[in-house]
Amino acid sequence: MAPPPVLIFTSFFFFFFFIFYQSAPASSLSSSEPGATITLHLRPLTSRNLPSISDQWDEAVVLASFAASSLARAHHLKRPKKVNLSSSTASSQSVNLPLSSHVFGGYTVDLSFGTPPQTMTFLLDTGSSLVWSPCTAHYKCSRCNFPHVGPTKILTFIPRASSTSRLIGCRNPKCQLLFGPTVTSQCPSCGPTSKNCSQICPVYMIQYGSGSTGGLLMSDNLCLPDQTVPNFLFGCSVFSSTQPTGIAGFGRGPESLPAQLGLRKFSYCLLSRKFDDTAETGVLVLDLGSDQKSSDLSYTPFRHNPDISAAAFSEYYYIGLRKILVGGKTVKVPYRYLVPGAEGAGGTIVDSGTTFTFMVPPVFEAVVQEFDRQMGNYSRAKDVEIRSGLRPCYNVSGRSHVGLPALVLLFKGGARMALPPENYFALLRSEVACLTIVSDNVVVSGASGGPSIVLGSFQQQNYYVEYDLKNGRLGFKRQSCK
Ligand SMILES: *[C@@H]1O[C@H](CO)[C@@H](O)[C@H](O)[C@H]1NC(C)=O
Ligand SMILES: *[C@@H]1O[C@H](CO)[C@@H](O)[C@H](O)[C@H]1NC(C)=O
Ligand SMILES: *[C@@H]1O[C@H](CO)[C@@H](O)[C@H](O)[C@H]1NC(C)=O
Ligand SMILES: *[C@@H]1O[C@H](CO)[C@@H](O)[C@H](O)[C@H]1NC(C)=O
């Protein structure tokens, strides 16, 4: 057994990892140039911008909000809903949806649309596919005050201020990207013979783990550094709930940003949440065709969910997790949880929009049992478990070094992800270490479907992660994301 890694105590620990990227012009790009890559630089929100934490256990409250939003997200990913309303019912703008008001623990990029360009902030999300922005001067966002961030100024896109913005018509093929080919039945005034159909594509309604959004599909220029992509399809959302920003869908659906741009691959490096005030930067790289080889990456193939009736599952990046090792011991996980089965249940997805990794209870309990066995000398801090919504939490007070069992994920093809301890344990006040993986108490039956494991962004920090779309595989390596 390899010696367990050592978690060194740090004096202060921030769990805020909202990042804002600054666009940096990549050298001489044009759409005709093969070998173009676009690099977007990421920068963290530093601790100076954050409200000070006074209450001793406020950290637990922050962790709790991340745990809750990760869980809500997992529930949604397992039972996705894409609601569409007919344009007539949508004009009332009063749609009731379940709400929860949790902080997002996400990563954002800024993107510019229109002529002249308007820049908005988007959550980078590989678990959904539509790109949408808060839109129009009448944009309504309910429950959009995020307690730990302070009032955020939501940047909205103003279509009228762009000379190139267009609403998507009902018979526009782009409308079908989101609504499928049957949408034409919703365009009665747009029969195959009507010459000038003015009916627009129906209103979209999308529900996320926390919150929702709705609006109309538009097309406009997407302005990337030194390059303009015309007629980019995106959502002009006029109402949302619990959304700190718009969302940049990087999922596998045909409306996603990678699909519309025909990216061969994209990659990101997610910053560590341990921020000092130096301007560390991370990056999101869009590869339009350089076919540049990345070195030293471990690869595992993407899989598809065999359940084709559940179209939403086809948006997810499934990967073949084969083994979970805790302190060198293989955790016993029944095969049916590791591979998506006939009803679409099971399997592992990688998701930048989930904060803490989710595991269904049978997998999670087996992992916890193994940690408990190996951490037997530490007592569980039950009160912190209740406050943070995380477990197990171990009382490690009085120790300068804490030996934690190594957590290793083994993937199909032999790719091995040996996580650094700070990617799976959070330390509170030098006293309590909590496992940053969430589960629920609901025993999920096979019928509800969806992934068993969602690999979240907290676990991907300081990894270079490549979505190699051309070759259908995920690559990763440890890297300091500066
Ligand atoms: C949208 O609504 C129409 C009619 O109500 C339905 O046939 C279609 O399947 C729906 N599309 C989606 C994606 O839910
Ligand atoms: C085409 O559009 C014009 C202006 O909107 C309208 O006056 C005309 O009746 C339409 N023609 C048909 C065939 O719908
Ligand atoms: C737990 O404590 C016992 C007795 O103090 C010691 O022998 C053992 O090595 C400890 N185990 C770990 C994993 O620290
Ligand atoms: C951890 O253990 C120490 C010493 O046993 C105790 O004083 C402290 O209250 C415990 N902390 C928590 C959060 O349980």
Coordinates of C-alpha atoms and ligand atoms in Angstrom, one line a residue:
M1 CA 0.0 0.0 0.0
A2 CA 1.3 3.4 -0.9
P3 CA 1.9 5.7 2.1
P4 CA -1.1 7.9 2.6
P5 CA -0.7 11.5 1.4
V6 CA -0.4 14.2 4.0
L7 CA -2.9 17.0 4.3
I8 CA -1.0 20.1 5.5
F9 CA -3.1 22.5 7.4
T10 CA -3.5 25.9 6.0
S11 CA -4.5 28.8 8.1
F12 CA -7.5 29.9 6.1
F13 CA -9.5 28.2 3.5
F14 CA -11.9 29.7 1.0
F15 CA -14.5 27.7 -0.7
F16 CA -15.4 30.4 -3.1
F17 CA -14.2 29.6 -6.5
F18 CA -16.2 31.8 -8.8
I19 CA -13.8 32.8 -11.5
F20 CA -13.9 35.5 -14.1
Y21 CA -11.9 35.2 -17.1
Q22 CA -10.2 37.9 -19.0
S23 CA -10.0 37.4 -22.6
A24 CA -6.5 37.5 -24.0
P25 CA -6.1 37.8 -27.7
A26 CA -4.6 34.7 -29.1
S27 CA -2.2 35.5 -32.0
S28 CA -3.6 35.9 -35.5
L29 CA -6.8 33.9 -35.6
S30 CA -9.2 33.6 -38.4
S31 CA -11.9 31.1 -39.2
S32 CA -10.2 30.0 -42.4
E33 CA -7.0 29.3 -40.7
P34 CA -6.6 25.6 -39.8
G35 CA -4.8 25.2 -36.5
A36 CA -6.7 27.9 -34.7
T37 CA -7.1 27.7 -31.0
I38 CA -8.7 30.2 -28.8
T39 CA -7.5 30.7 -25.3
L40 CA -9.6 32.3 -22.6
H41 CA -7.8 33.2 -19.4
L42 CA -9.4 32.6 -16.1
R43 CA -9.0 34.6 -13.0
P44 CA -10.3 34.0 -9.5
L45 CA -12.4 36.3 -7.4
T46 CA -9.9 37.0 -4.6
S47 CA -10.6 36.9 -1.0
R48 CA -10.5 40.7 -0.9
N49 CA -13.8 40.8 -2.8
L50 CA -15.5 38.5 -0.4
P51 CA -17.4 39.3 2.8
S52 CA -15.3 38.4 5.9
I53 CA -16.3 35.3 7.7
S54 CA -16.9 36.1 11.3
D55 CA -18.9 33.3 12.7
Q56 CA -16.6 30.4 13.6
W57 CA -18.6 27.8 11.7
D58 CA -19.7 29.9 8.7
E59 CA -17.4 27.7 6.6
A60 CA -19.7 24.9 7.4
V61 CA -22.6 26.9 6.2
V62 CA -20.8 27.6 2.9
L63 CA -19.9 24.0 2.5
A64 CA -23.6 23.2 3.3
S65 CA -24.8 25.4 0.4
F66 CA -22.3 23.7 -2.0
A67 CA -23.4 20.3 -0.8
A68 CA -27.1 21.2 -1.2
S69 CA -26.6 22.7 -4.7
S70 CA -24.5 19.7 -5.7
L71 CA -27.3 17.4 -4.6
A72 CA -30.0 19.4 -6.3
R73 CA -27.8 19.3 -9.4
A74 CA -27.4 15.5 -9.2
H75 CA -31.1 15.0 -8.8
H76 CA -31.7 17.1 -11.8
L77 CA -29.1 15.3 -13.9
K78 CA -30.8 12.1 -13.0
R79 CA -34.2 13.3 -14.0
P80 CA -33.7 16.0 -16.5
K81 CA -36.6 18.0 -17.8
K82 CA -36.7 20.3 -20.8
V83 CA -40.1 21.9 -20.8
N84 CA -41.4 23.8 -23.8
L85 CA -44.3 26.1 -23.8
S86 CA -46.3 27.3 -26.8
S87 CA -45.6 30.9 -27.5
S88 CA -49.2 31.8 -26.5
T89 CA -49.0 30.6 -23.0
A90 CA -45.5 31.9 -22.5
S91 CA -46.4 35.6 -22.8
S92 CA -47.8 35.6 -19.2
Q93 CA -44.2 34.9 -17.9
S94 CA -45.6 33.3 -14.8
V95 CA -44.4 29.8 -14.7
N96 CA -44.0 28.2 -11.3
L97 CA -41.1 25.9 -10.8
P98 CA -39.5 24.4 -7.7
L99 CA -36.9 26.8 -6.4
S100 CA -33.9 26.6 -4.2
S101 CA -31.6 29.4 -3.3
H102 CA -28.1 28.0 -3.0
V103 CA -24.8 29.5 -3.9
F104 CA -23.3 28.3 -7.1
G105 CA -19.9 26.9 -6.8
G106 CA -19.0 27.3 -10.4
Y107 CA -16.6 28.6 -13.0
T108 CA -17.5 31.4 -15.3
V109 CA -16.3 32.7 -18.7
D110 CA -17.1 35.9 -20.3
L111 CA -18.5 35.8 -23.9
S112 CA -19.4 38.6 -26.2
F113 CA -22.4 38.6 -28.6
G114 CA -23.7 41.1 -31.1
T115 CA -22.7 44.2 -33.2
P116 CA -21.3 46.0 -31.4
P117 CA -20.3 43.3 -29.0
Q118 CA -21.9 43.0 -25.6
T119 CA -20.1 41.0 -23.0
M120 CA -21.8 38.8 -20.5
T121 CA -20.7 36.3 -17.9
F122 CA -21.6 32.6 -18.3
L123 CA -21.3 29.6 -16.1
L124 CA -19.2 26.9 -17.8
D125 CA -21.4 23.8 -17.9
T126 CA -20.6 20.5 -19.5
G127 CA -23.8 19.0 -18.2
S128 CA -26.2 21.0 -20.4
S129 CA -26.1 22.2 -24.0
L130 CA -27.9 25.5 -24.6
V131 CA -25.9 28.7 -24.3
W132 CA -28.2 31.4 -22.9
S133 CA -27.8 34.9 -21.5
P134 CA -29.9 37.1 -19.3
C135 CA -31.6 39.2 -21.9
T136 CA -33.6 42.4 -22.5
A137 CA -34.0 45.4 -20.2
H138 CA -37.0 43.6 -18.7
Y139 CA -35.1 40.5 -17.6
K140 CA -36.6 39.1 -14.4
C141 CA -34.5 37.0 -12.0
S142 CA -36.1 35.7 -8.9
R143 CA -34.0 34.6 -5.9
C144 CA -30.9 36.0 -7.5
N145 CA -29.3 37.5 -4.4
F146 CA -26.5 35.2 -3.5
P147 CA -25.8 35.5 0.2
H148 CA -22.1 34.7 0.2
V149 CA -21.3 36.7 -2.9
G150 CA -23.2 39.8 -2.2
P151 CA -25.5 41.4 -4.7
T152 CA -24.2 40.4 -8.1
K153 CA -24.7 42.7 -11.0
I154 CA -26.3 40.6 -13.6
L155 CA -25.2 41.6 -17.1
T156 CA -27.9 41.3 -19.7
F157 CA -27.9 41.2 -23.5
I158 CA -29.9 43.9 -25.2
P159 CA -31.0 42.5 -28.6
R160 CA -32.1 46.0 -29.8
A161 CA -28.6 47.3 -29.3
S162 CA -27.3 44.7 -31.7
S163 CA -27.7 45.2 -35.5
T164 CA -27.1 41.5 -36.2
S165 CA -29.5 39.9 -33.7
R166 CA -32.4 37.8 -35.1
L167 CA -35.1 35.9 -33.5
I168 CA -35.2 32.3 -34.7
G169 CA -38.2 31.4 -36.8
C170 CA -40.4 28.4 -36.2
R171 CA -39.2 26.7 -39.4
N172 CA -35.5 27.6 -39.0
P173 CA -33.5 24.4 -38.6
K174 CA -31.9 25.9 -35.6
C175 CA -35.2 25.8 -33.8
Q176 CA -35.2 22.0 -34.3
L177 CA -31.8 21.8 -32.6
L178 CA -33.5 22.5 -29.4
F179 CA -37.0 21.3 -29.9
G180 CA -36.5 18.4 -32.3
P181 CA -38.1 17.8 -35.7
T182 CA -41.7 17.7 -34.3
V183 CA -41.6 21.4 -33.5
T184 CA -42.9 22.2 -36.9
S185 CA -46.3 20.9 -35.8
Q186 CA -46.3 23.8 -33.4
C187 CA -46.0 26.3 -36.2
P188 CA -49.5 26.2 -37.7
S189 CA -49.1 29.4 -39.6
C190 CA -45.9 28.0 -41.0
G191 CA -47.1 25.1 -43.1
P192 CA -44.7 23.8 -45.8
T193 CA -46.4 25.9 -48.4
S194 CA -46.5 29.2 -46.5
K195 CA -44.1 31.6 -48.1
N196 CA -43.4 34.2 -45.4
C197 CA -43.9 32.6 -42.0
S198 CA -43.3 35.0 -39.3
Q199 CA -44.0 32.7 -36.4
I200 CA -41.1 32.4 -34.0
C201 CA -39.6 29.3 -32.4
P202 CA -41.4 28.4 -29.2
V203 CA -40.3 29.6 -25.8
Y204 CA -37.8 27.4 -24.1
M205 CA -37.9 26.5 -20.5
I206 CA -35.0 24.8 -18.9
Q207 CA -34.8 23.5 -15.4
Y208 CA -31.4 23.1 -13.7
G209 CA -30.6 21.5 -10.3
S210 CA -31.0 24.9 -8.7
G211 CA -33.3 27.2 -10.5
S212 CA -34.5 27.5 -14.1
T213 CA -34.6 29.8 -17.1
G214 CA -36.9 30.6 -20.0
G215 CA -36.9 32.8 -23.1
L216 CA -36.6 32.9 -26.9
L217 CA -34.0 31.5 -29.3
M218 CA -31.9 34.1 -31.1
S219 CA -29.0 34.1 -33.4
D220 CA -26.2 36.7 -33.4
N221 CA -22.5 37.1 -33.9
L222 CA -20.4 35.3 -31.2
C223 CA -17.3 37.4 -30.8
L224 CA -14.3 35.5 -29.8
P225 CA -10.9 37.0 -29.5
D226 CA -9.9 38.0 -33.1
Q227 CA -12.7 35.9 -34.6
T228 CA -16.4 36.3 -35.2
V229 CA -18.8 33.4 -35.5
P230 CA -21.9 34.6 -37.3
N231 CA -25.4 33.2 -36.7
F232 CA -24.6 31.6 -33.4
L233 CA -27.7 30.2 -31.7
F234 CA -28.3 31.2 -28.1
G235 CA -31.1 31.7 -25.7
C236 CA -32.4 35.2 -24.8
S237 CA -33.7 34.5 -21.4
V238 CA -36.3 36.9 -20.1
F239 CA -37.0 35.2 -16.8
S240 CA -34.9 33.0 -14.5
S241 CA -34.7 31.8 -11.0
T242 CA -31.6 31.3 -8.9
Q243 CA -29.1 32.1 -11.7
P244 CA -26.1 34.2 -10.9
T245 CA -25.1 34.4 -14.6
G246 CA -26.1 33.0 -17.9
I247 CA -25.0 29.5 -18.8
A248 CA -22.6 28.3 -21.5
G249 CA -23.7 24.8 -22.4
F250 CA -20.7 22.7 -23.3
G251 CA -22.7 19.4 -23.3
R252 CA -23.0 16.9 -26.2
G253 CA -26.3 18.3 -27.6
P254 CA -26.3 19.8 -31.1
E255 CA -27.1 23.3 -29.7
S256 CA -24.0 23.4 -27.5
L257 CA -21.1 25.8 -28.0
P258 CA -18.6 23.1 -29.0
A259 CA -21.1 21.6 -31.5
Q260 CA -22.0 24.9 -33.1
L261 CA -18.3 25.8 -33.5
G262 CA -17.4 22.3 -34.6
L263 CA -14.7 22.1 -32.0
R264 CA -12.3 19.2 -32.2
K265 CA -11.6 19.6 -28.5
F266 CA -11.8 21.9 -25.6
S267 CA -10.0 21.9 -22.3
Y268 CA -9.9 23.7 -19.0
C269 CA -7.8 24.0 -16.0
L270 CA -9.8 24.7 -12.9
L271 CA -8.0 26.8 -10.2
S272 CA -7.4 25.8 -6.7
R273 CA -9.9 27.3 -4.3
K274 CA -7.0 28.2 -2.0
F275 CA -6.7 31.8 -3.1
D276 CA -4.1 34.3 -2.2
D277 CA -4.3 37.8 -3.7
T278 CA -1.8 37.1 -6.5
A279 CA -3.6 37.0 -9.9
E280 CA -3.5 33.3 -10.6
T281 CA -5.2 32.5 -13.9
G282 CA -6.7 29.4 -15.3
V283 CA -7.7 28.8 -18.9
L284 CA -10.5 27.5 -21.1
V285 CA -9.1 26.5 -24.6
L286 CA -11.4 26.1 -27.6
D287 CA -9.7 24.1 -30.4
L288 CA -11.1 24.9 -33.8
G289 CA -8.8 22.5 -35.6
S290 CA -5.2 22.7 -34.6
D291 CA -5.1 19.0 -33.8
Q292 CA -2.2 19.8 -31.6
K293 CA -1.3 16.9 -29.5
S294 CA -1.4 17.4 -25.7
S295 CA 1.4 15.7 -23.9
D296 CA 1.3 13.3 -20.9
L297 CA -2.5 13.1 -20.7
S298 CA -4.2 9.9 -19.4
Y299 CA -7.2 9.1 -21.6
T300 CA -10.5 7.3 -21.2
P301 CA -13.1 6.9 -23.9
F302 CA -16.4 8.7 -23.7
R303 CA -19.4 6.4 -23.7
H304 CA -23.0 6.9 -24.6
N305 CA -26.0 6.0 -22.5
P306 CA -27.6 3.1 -24.4
D307 CA -31.1 4.4 -23.4
I308 CA -32.0 6.4 -26.4
S309 CA -35.5 7.1 -25.2
A310 CA -33.9 9.4 -22.6
A311 CA -32.6 12.1 -24.9
A312 CA -31.3 14.2 -22.1
F313 CA -28.8 11.6 -21.1
S314 CA -27.2 11.9 -24.5
E315 CA -26.0 15.4 -23.6
Y316 CA -23.8 14.0 -20.8
Y317 CA -20.2 13.1 -21.1
Y318 CA -20.2 9.5 -19.8
I319 CA -16.8 8.0 -18.9
G320 CA -16.0 4.4 -17.8
L321 CA -15.1 4.5 -14.1
R322 CA -14.0 1.0 -13.3
K323 CA -12.6 1.1 -9.7
I324 CA -12.5 3.3 -6.7
L325 CA -9.5 2.8 -4.4
V326 CA -9.4 4.1 -0.9
G327 CA -6.0 3.8 0.7
G328 CA -5.1 1.2 -1.9
K329 CA -8.1 -0.9 -1.1
T330 CA -10.7 -1.5 -3.8
V331 CA -14.1 -0.4 -2.8
K332 CA -16.7 -3.0 -3.6
V333 CA -19.1 -1.4 -6.1
P334 CA -21.6 -3.5 -7.9
Y335 CA -21.0 -3.4 -11.7
R336 CA -24.5 -2.1 -12.5
Y337 CA -23.7 1.2 -10.9
L338 CA -20.5 1.7 -13.0
V339 CA -22.0 1.1 -16.4
P340 CA -25.2 2.7 -17.8
G341 CA -27.8 -0.1 -18.2
A342 CA -30.8 -0.7 -20.3
E343 CA -33.0 1.8 -18.4
G344 CA -30.4 4.4 -18.6
A345 CA -29.4 4.0 -15.0
G346 CA -25.8 3.9 -13.8
G347 CA -22.5 5.1 -15.1
T348 CA -20.3 8.0 -14.4
I349 CA -20.4 11.5 -16.0
V350 CA -17.9 14.3 -15.8
D351 CA -19.6 17.7 -15.1
S352 CA -18.1 21.1 -14.7
G353 CA -21.4 22.4 -13.4
T354 CA -21.5 20.2 -10.3
T355 CA -19.4 21.3 -7.4
F356 CA -19.0 18.3 -5.2
T357 CA -18.9 14.8 -6.8
F358 CA -22.2 12.9 -6.3
M359 CA -22.5 9.2 -5.7
V360 CA -25.7 7.1 -5.3
P361 CA -26.0 5.7 -1.8
P362 CA -24.8 2.2 -2.4
V363 CA -21.6 3.5 -3.9
F364 CA -21.2 6.3 -1.4
E365 CA -21.8 4.1 1.7
A366 CA -19.2 1.7 0.5
V367 CA -16.7 4.5 0.1
V368 CA -17.5 6.0 3.5
Q369 CA -17.2 2.6 5.1
E370 CA -13.7 2.2 3.8
F371 CA -12.6 5.7 4.9
D372 CA -14.1 5.0 8.4
R373 CA -12.2 1.8 8.6
Q374 CA -8.9 3.5 7.8
M375 CA -9.6 6.7 9.8
G376 CA -10.7 4.7 12.9
N377 CA -8.4 6.7 15.2
Y378 CA -10.3 9.9 14.6
S379 CA -13.7 10.6 16.0
R380 CA -16.5 11.8 13.8
A381 CA -17.5 15.4 14.3
K382 CA -21.3 14.9 14.1
D383 CA -22.3 18.5 14.7
V384 CA -20.2 19.6 11.8
E385 CA -21.7 16.9 9.6
I386 CA -25.1 18.2 10.4
R387 CA -24.1 21.8 9.8
S388 CA -22.2 21.2 6.5
G389 CA -24.3 18.4 5.0
L390 CA -21.1 16.5 4.4
R391 CA -20.0 13.3 5.9
P392 CA -17.8 11.8 7.2
C393 CA -16.2 14.7 9.0
Y394 CA -13.3 13.7 11.3
N395 CA -12.1 15.7 14.3
V396 CA -8.4 16.1 13.6
S397 CA -7.8 18.9 16.2
G398 CA -4.3 19.1 17.7
R399 CA -2.6 17.3 14.9
S400 CA -0.1 19.2 12.7
H401 CA -0.2 16.5 10.0
V402 CA -3.2 14.3 9.2
G403 CA -2.7 11.1 7.3
L404 CA -5.6 10.6 4.9
P405 CA -6.2 7.5 2.8
A406 CA -5.4 8.1 -0.9
L407 CA -8.4 8.3 -3.2
V408 CA -7.8 6.9 -6.7
L409 CA -10.2 6.6 -9.5
L410 CA -9.4 4.0 -12.2
F411 CA -11.0 4.4 -15.7
K412 CA -11.5 2.2 -18.7
G413 CA -8.3 2.1 -20.7
G414 CA -6.1 2.3 -17.6
A415 CA -6.3 6.1 -16.9
R416 CA -5.7 6.7 -13.2
M417 CA -6.8 9.7 -11.3
A418 CA -4.9 9.9 -8.0
L419 CA -6.6 12.9 -6.3
P420 CA -4.6 15.2 -4.1
P421 CA -6.2 15.3 -0.6
E422 CA -7.4 18.9 -0.9
N423 CA -9.6 17.7 -3.9
Y424 CA -11.6 15.4 -1.7
F425 CA -11.3 16.7 1.9
A426 CA -12.1 20.2 3.1
L427 CA -10.5 21.4 6.3
L428 CA -12.5 23.6 8.6
R429 CA -10.7 25.8 11.1
S430 CA -7.8 23.4 11.4
E431 CA -10.0 21.1 13.4
V432 CA -12.3 19.1 11.2
A433 CA -11.8 17.4 7.8
C434 CA -14.9 16.6 5.8
L435 CA -15.1 14.4 2.7
T436 CA -16.3 16.6 -0.2
I437 CA -18.5 14.0 -1.9
V438 CA -22.3 14.1 -1.6
S439 CA -25.0 11.5 -1.6
D440 CA -28.7 11.4 -0.6
N441 CA -30.8 9.2 1.6
V442 CA -33.2 8.4 -1.1
V443 CA -32.7 4.9 -2.5
V444 CA -32.9 5.5 -6.2
S445 CA -34.7 2.7 -8.1
G446 CA -33.5 1.7 -11.5
A447 CA -36.5 3.3 -13.1
S448 CA -35.4 6.8 -12.2
G449 CA -32.3 6.4 -14.4
G450 CA -29.5 8.7 -14.7
P451 CA -25.8 8.5 -13.7
S452 CA -24.7 6.9 -10.5
I453 CA -21.7 9.1 -10.2
V454 CA -21.2 12.7 -11.2
L455 CA -17.6 13.8 -11.1
G456 CA -17.8 17.5 -10.0
S457 CA -15.5 20.5 -10.3
F458 CA -14.2 20.4 -6.8
Q459 CA -12.5 17.1 -7.6
Q460 CA -11.1 18.5 -10.9
Q461 CA -9.2 21.4 -9.4
N462 CA -5.6 21.8 -10.6
Y463 CA -6.2 19.2 -13.3
Y464 CA -5.8 19.9 -17.0
V465 CA -9.0 18.3 -18.4
E466 CA -9.4 17.8 -22.1
Y467 CA -12.7 16.9 -23.9
D468 CA -11.3 15.4 -27.1
L469 CA -14.5 15.4 -29.1
K470 CA -12.9 14.3 -32.3
N471 CA -11.5 11.1 -30.8
G472 CA -14.4 10.7 -28.3
R473 CA -12.3 10.6 -25.1
L474 CA -11.5 12.5 -21.9
G475 CA -7.9 13.3 -21.1
F476 CA -6.5 14.6 -17.8
K477 CA -3.3 15.3 -15.9
R478 CA -2.4 17.0 -12.7
Q479 CA -1.3 20.5 -13.3
S480 CA -1.1 23.7 -11.3
C481 CA -3.7 25.9 -13.1
K482 CA -1.8 29.2 -12.9
Ligands
LIG1 C1 -42.6 20.3 -26.9 O1 -44.0 20.3 -26.9 C2 -44.6 19.5 -28.0 C3 -46.1 19.7 -28.0 O2 -46.5 20.1 -26.7 C4 -44.2 18.1 -27.8 O3 -44.7 17.3 -28.8 C5 -42.7 18.0 -27.9 O4 -42.2 16.7 -27.6 C6 -42.1 18.9 -26.8 N1 -40.6 18.9 -26.9 C7 -39.8 18.7 -25.9 C8 -38.4 18.8 -26.2 O5 -40.2 18.5 -24.8
LIG2 C1 -46.5 38.0 -45.9 O1 -46.1 39.0 -44.9 C2 -46.8 40.3 -45.2 C3 -46.2 41.3 -44.2 O2 -46.0 40.7 -42.9 C4 -48.3 40.2 -45.1 O3 -48.9 41.4 -45.4 C5 -48.7 39.1 -46.1 O4 -50.1 38.9 -46.0 C6 -48.0 37.8 -45.9 N1 -48.3 36.9 -47.0 C7 -48.7 35.6 -46.7 C8 -49.0 34.8 -47.9 O5 -48.8 35.2 -45.6
LIG3 C1 -4.3 4.1 15.5 O1 -3.9 4.1 16.9 C2 -3.1 2.9 17.2 C3 -2.9 2.9 18.7 O2 -2.6 4.2 19.2 C4 -1.9 2.9 16.4 O3 -1.1 1.7 16.7 C5 -2.2 2.8 15.0 O4 -1.1 2.9 14.2 C6 -3.1 4.0 14.6 N1 -3.6 3.9 13.3 C7 -3.5 4.9 12.4 C8 -4.0 4.6 11.0 O5 -3.1 6.0 12.7
LIG4 C1 -12.5 18.0 18.6 O1 -11.8 17.4 19.6 C2 -11.3 18.3 20.6 C3 -10.5 17.5 21.6 O2 -11.0 16.2 21.8 C4 -12.5 19.0 21.2 O3 -12.0 19.9 22.2 C5 -13.2 19.7 20.1 O4 -14.4 20.3 20.7 C6 -13.6 18.8 19.0 N1 -14.2 19.6 18.0 C7 -15.3 19.3 17.3 C8 -15.7 20.3 16.3 O5 -16.0 18.3 17.5

